[in-house]
Amino acid sequence: MTGGASFAARLGGVIAMMLLLGCGLTAGLNYLKFERMLLEQQAKVLEILAVELGATVENSLALGVRLAGVPGAQALLERSRAAEPLIGGLAIADSDGVVLFDTDRQNLGATLPRDLFDPRAAAESWRFRDGARHGIGAPIINGFGQLEGAVLLRYGRDAVDERLTATLLGMVKAGLLALAFAVPLGVLGIHLVTRQARRWFAAVEGAMQPGAAAEPLAAGLQQAIAEADAVLSDAERRLEAIAATLPESTPVPEPAAP
């Protein structure tokens, strides 16, 4: 029974590994898909907020106020950041990239790099990366269709990471629960399917033991070999008899050379 048990154990191990690999790949792909969906959803929500802030500033510009003198701009940014915990920072820069208002006041007067704000390509909202944080920019256009500056909104992915962690734990629990049912059922199925194979292994192992009695399976195999040998021997004798009755062929003389 050692060979049969070993065969069944190896087959069960292979199937269990395939189940684990399949569950792992499925969980990984779903995790990455869910991560992209959450990041995209978060970016769209914050993009709407940035565009609304830009529209609010544009309404002030319509009254003839310069961007640097928009009343309440600093307070507007600070209130917006306090109202939305996803926002990591807000800033308003002019068309030259100089920061006019910022929730982090130490950045006031600094010039933004081109990879964060490029006036030549700021016809509509855009997205950027600022170190470990993501960002969204919304242009500020005056009543003449000219670019006055932009609203820059920075945000992290802490909220996304929290939801991803909770989702990953749920996926792991569901996967372990599925394996807890699938593995025992698979082992039971293998045990039933390989029953005949285990019998064959046991018969062969028993027949190979010194002084072992002939097993029915081995006896049947020996009988089949003997019958096949008898048929081949009879065919050989018939061929020899047919060859003996054939006349000997006379050699054909070769023509003489001229």
PDB file of C-alpha atoms in Angstrom, residues 111-231:
ATOM      1  CA  THR A 111       8.126  79.036  -7.596  1.00  0.00           C
ATOM      2  CA  LEU A 112       6.604  75.742  -8.673  1.00  0.00           C
ATOM      3  CA  PRO A 113       8.612  73.446 -10.954  1.00  0.00           C
ATOM      4  CA  ARG A 114       7.371  72.833 -14.480  1.00  0.00           C
ATOM      5  CA  ASP A 115       6.436  69.218 -13.771  1.00  0.00           C
ATOM      6  CA  LEU A 116       3.839  70.471 -11.272  1.00  0.00           C
ATOM      7  CA  PHE A 117       2.524  73.476 -13.189  1.00  0.00           C
ATOM      8  CA  ASP A 118       3.271  74.247 -16.819  1.00  0.00           C
ATOM      9  CA  PRO A 119       1.274  77.306 -17.974  1.00  0.00           C
ATOM     10  CA  ARG A 120       1.677  76.263 -21.609  1.00  0.00           C
ATOM     11  CA  ALA A 121      -0.222  73.002 -21.006  1.00  0.00           C
ATOM     12  CA  ALA A 122      -2.693  74.162 -18.350  1.00  0.00           C
ATOM     13  CA  ALA A 123      -5.755  74.498 -20.561  1.00  0.00           C
ATOM     14  CA  GLU A 124      -7.683  71.987 -18.425  1.00  0.00           C
ATOM     15  CA  SER A 125      -7.263  70.082 -15.177  1.00  0.00           C
ATOM     16  CA  TRP A 126      -4.264  67.742 -14.882  1.00  0.00           C
ATOM     17  CA  ARG A 127      -2.673  65.334 -12.435  1.00  0.00           C
ATOM     18  CA  PHE A 128       0.875  65.230 -11.096  1.00  0.00           C
ATOM     19  CA  ARG A 129       3.118  63.618  -8.487  1.00  0.00           C
ATOM     20  CA  ASP A 130       4.845  65.610  -5.756  1.00  0.00           C
ATOM     21  CA  GLY A 131       7.165  63.186  -4.007  1.00  0.00           C
ATOM     22  CA  ALA A 132       5.086  60.546  -2.263  1.00  0.00           C
ATOM     23  CA  ARG A 133       1.880  62.540  -2.714  1.00  0.00           C
ATOM     24  CA  HIS A 134      -0.425  62.800  -5.688  1.00  0.00           C
ATOM     25  CA  GLY A 135      -1.741  66.092  -6.962  1.00  0.00           C
ATOM     26  CA  ILE A 136      -4.420  67.665  -9.137  1.00  0.00           C
ATOM     27  CA  GLY A 137      -4.227  71.028 -10.851  1.00  0.00           C
ATOM     28  CA  ALA A 138      -7.147  73.143 -12.071  1.00  0.00           C
ATOM     29  CA  PRO A 139      -6.520  76.224 -14.250  1.00  0.00           C
ATOM     30  CA  ILE A 140      -7.861  79.673 -13.335  1.00  0.00           C
ATOM     31  CA  ILE A 141      -9.071  81.515 -16.462  1.00  0.00           C
ATOM     32  CA  ASN A 142     -10.107  85.183 -16.526  1.00  0.00           C
ATOM     33  CA  GLY A 143     -13.035  86.638 -18.438  1.00  0.00           C
ATOM     34  CA  PHE A 144     -10.866  87.143 -21.546  1.00  0.00           C
ATOM     35  CA  GLY A 145      -9.950  83.450 -21.731  1.00  0.00           C
ATOM     36  CA  GLN A 146      -6.405  84.057 -20.495  1.00  0.00           C
ATOM     37  CA  LEU A 147      -4.660  81.874 -17.928  1.00  0.00           C
ATOM     38  CA  GLU A 148      -4.251  83.718 -14.624  1.00  0.00           C
ATOM     39  CA  GLY A 149      -2.937  80.810 -12.540  1.00  0.00           C
ATOM     40  CA  ALA A 150      -4.016  77.494 -11.102  1.00  0.00           C
ATOM     41  CA  VAL A 151      -5.319  75.748  -8.006  1.00  0.00           C
ATOM     42  CA  LEU A 152      -3.037  72.913  -6.884  1.00  0.00           C
ATOM     43  CA  LEU A 153      -4.492  70.219  -4.651  1.00  0.00           C
ATOM     44  CA  ARG A 154      -2.214  67.644  -3.044  1.00  0.00           C
ATOM     45  CA  TYR A 155      -3.422  64.445  -1.430  1.00  0.00           C
ATOM     46  CA  GLY A 156      -2.045  61.199  -0.067  1.00  0.00           C
ATOM     47  CA  ARG A 157      -3.342  57.672  -0.373  1.00  0.00           C
ATOM     48  CA  ASP A 158      -3.751  56.925   3.336  1.00  0.00           C
ATOM     49  CA  ALA A 159      -7.517  56.518   3.034  1.00  0.00           C
ATOM     50  CA  VAL A 160      -7.073  54.217   0.043  1.00  0.00           C
ATOM     51  CA  ASP A 161      -4.483  52.146   1.893  1.00  0.00           C
ATOM     52  CA  GLU A 162      -6.841  51.711   4.842  1.00  0.00           C
ATOM     53  CA  ARG A 163      -9.625  50.425   2.610  1.00  0.00           C
ATOM     54  CA  LEU A 164      -7.190  48.200   0.726  1.00  0.00           C
ATOM     55  CA  THR A 165      -5.955  46.671   3.976  1.00  0.00           C
ATOM     56  CA  ALA A 166      -9.501  45.926   5.109  1.00  0.00           C
ATOM     57  CA  THR A 167     -10.335  44.466   1.701  1.00  0.00           C
ATOM     58  CA  LEU A 168      -7.176  42.347   1.662  1.00  0.00           C
ATOM     59  CA  LEU A 169      -8.008  40.883   5.067  1.00  0.00           C
ATOM     60  CA  GLY A 170     -11.494  40.032   3.832  1.00  0.00           C
ATOM     61  CA  MET A 171     -10.070  38.366   0.719  1.00  0.00           C
ATOM     62  CA  VAL A 172      -7.619  36.324   2.792  1.00  0.00           C
ATOM     63  CA  LYS A 173     -10.394  35.156   5.107  1.00  0.00           C
ATOM     64  CA  ALA A 174     -12.594  34.188   2.167  1.00  0.00           C
ATOM     65  CA  GLY A 175      -9.703  32.352   0.490  1.00  0.00           C
ATOM     66  CA  LEU A 176      -8.829  30.405   3.630  1.00  0.00           C
ATOM     67  CA  LEU A 177     -12.479  29.483   4.116  1.00  0.00           C
ATOM     68  CA  ALA A 178     -12.703  28.246   0.527  1.00  0.00           C
ATOM     69  CA  LEU A 179      -9.518  26.203   0.925  1.00  0.00           C
ATOM     70  CA  ALA A 180     -10.804  24.729   4.191  1.00  0.00           C
ATOM     71  CA  PHE A 181     -13.663  23.185   2.215  1.00  0.00           C
ATOM     72  CA  ALA A 182     -11.889  22.550  -1.101  1.00  0.00           C
ATOM     73  CA  VAL A 183      -8.797  20.708   0.176  1.00  0.00           C
ATOM     74  CA  PRO A 184     -10.639  18.001   2.196  1.00  0.00           C
ATOM     75  CA  LEU A 185     -13.102  17.483  -0.646  1.00  0.00           C
ATOM     76  CA  GLY A 186     -10.232  17.238  -3.126  1.00  0.00           C
ATOM     77  CA  VAL A 187      -8.382  14.704  -0.986  1.00  0.00           C
ATOM     78  CA  LEU A 188     -11.559  12.630  -0.658  1.00  0.00           C
ATOM     79  CA  GLY A 189     -12.122  12.771  -4.406  1.00  0.00           C
ATOM     80  CA  ILE A 190      -8.549  11.694  -5.093  1.00  0.00           C
ATOM     81  CA  HIS A 191      -8.926   8.823  -2.648  1.00  0.00           C
ATOM     82  CA  LEU A 192     -12.000   7.583  -4.509  1.00  0.00           C
ATOM     83  CA  VAL A 193     -10.624   8.113  -8.007  1.00  0.00           C
ATOM     84  CA  THR A 194      -7.257   6.432  -7.360  1.00  0.00           C
ATOM     85  CA  ARG A 195      -8.695   3.406  -5.576  1.00  0.00           C
ATOM     86  CA  GLN A 196      -8.003   1.080  -8.529  1.00  0.00           C
ATOM     87  CA  ALA A 197      -4.516   2.528  -9.011  1.00  0.00           C
ATOM     88  CA  ARG A 198      -3.705   1.850  -5.367  1.00  0.00           C
ATOM     89  CA  ARG A 199      -4.822  -1.748  -5.818  1.00  0.00           C
ATOM     90  CA  TRP A 200      -2.497  -2.117  -8.781  1.00  0.00           C
ATOM     91  CA  PHE A 201       0.406  -0.666  -6.816  1.00  0.00           C
ATOM     92  CA  ALA A 202      -0.323  -3.042  -3.952  1.00  0.00           C
ATOM     93  CA  ALA A 203      -0.492  -6.051  -6.280  1.00  0.00           C
ATOM     94  CA  VAL A 204       2.800  -5.186  -7.974  1.00  0.00           C
ATOM     95  CA  GLU A 205       4.510  -4.544  -4.645  1.00  0.00           C
ATOM     96  CA  GLY A 206       3.250  -7.858  -3.240  1.00  0.00           C
ATOM     97  CA  ALA A 207       4.327  -9.797  -6.324  1.00  0.00           C
ATOM     98  CA  MET A 208       7.856  -8.382  -6.050  1.00  0.00           C
ATOM     99  CA  GLN A 209       8.325  -9.710  -2.514  1.00  0.00           C
ATOM    100  CA  PRO A 210      10.586 -12.818  -2.248  1.00  0.00           C
ATOM    101  CA  GLY A 211       8.533 -16.031  -2.004  1.00  0.00           C
ATOM    102  CA  ALA A 212       5.262 -14.222  -2.508  1.00  0.00           C
ATOM    103  CA  ALA A 213       2.358 -16.202  -3.905  1.00  0.00           C
ATOM    104  CA  ALA A 214       1.208 -15.326  -7.385  1.00  0.00           C
ATOM    105  CA  GLU A 215      -1.403 -12.634  -7.291  1.00  0.00           C
ATOM    106  CA  PRO A 216      -4.430 -12.948  -9.576  1.00  0.00           C
ATOM    107  CA  LEU A 217      -3.287  -9.882 -11.491  1.00  0.00           C
ATOM    108  CA  ALA A 218       0.235 -11.293 -11.986  1.00  0.00           C
ATOM    109  CA  ALA A 219      -1.133 -14.727 -12.931  1.00  0.00           C
ATOM    110  CA  GLY A 220      -3.372 -13.188 -15.565  1.00  0.00           C
ATOM    111  CA  LEU A 221      -0.441 -11.219 -16.967  1.00  0.00           C
ATOM    112  CA  GLN A 222       1.721 -14.358 -17.184  1.00  0.00           C
ATOM    113  CA  GLN A 223      -1.079 -16.244 -18.951  1.00  0.00           C
ATOM    114  CA  ALA A 224      -1.470 -13.446 -21.487  1.00  0.00           C
ATOM    115  CA  ILE A 225       2.290 -13.457 -22.151  1.00  0.00           C
ATOM    116  CA  ALA A 226       2.259 -17.239 -22.646  1.00  0.00           C
ATOM    117  CA  GLU A 227      -0.638 -17.057 -25.089  1.00  0.00           C
ATOM    118  CA  ALA A 228       1.077 -14.310 -27.078  1.00  0.00           C
ATOM    119  CA  ASP A 229       4.295 -16.370 -27.195  1.00  0.00           C
ATOM    120  CA  ALA A 230       2.369 -19.403 -28.482  1.00  0.00           C
ATOM    121  CA  VAL A 231       0.740 -17.369 -31.238  1.00  0.00           C
TER     122      VAL A 231
END
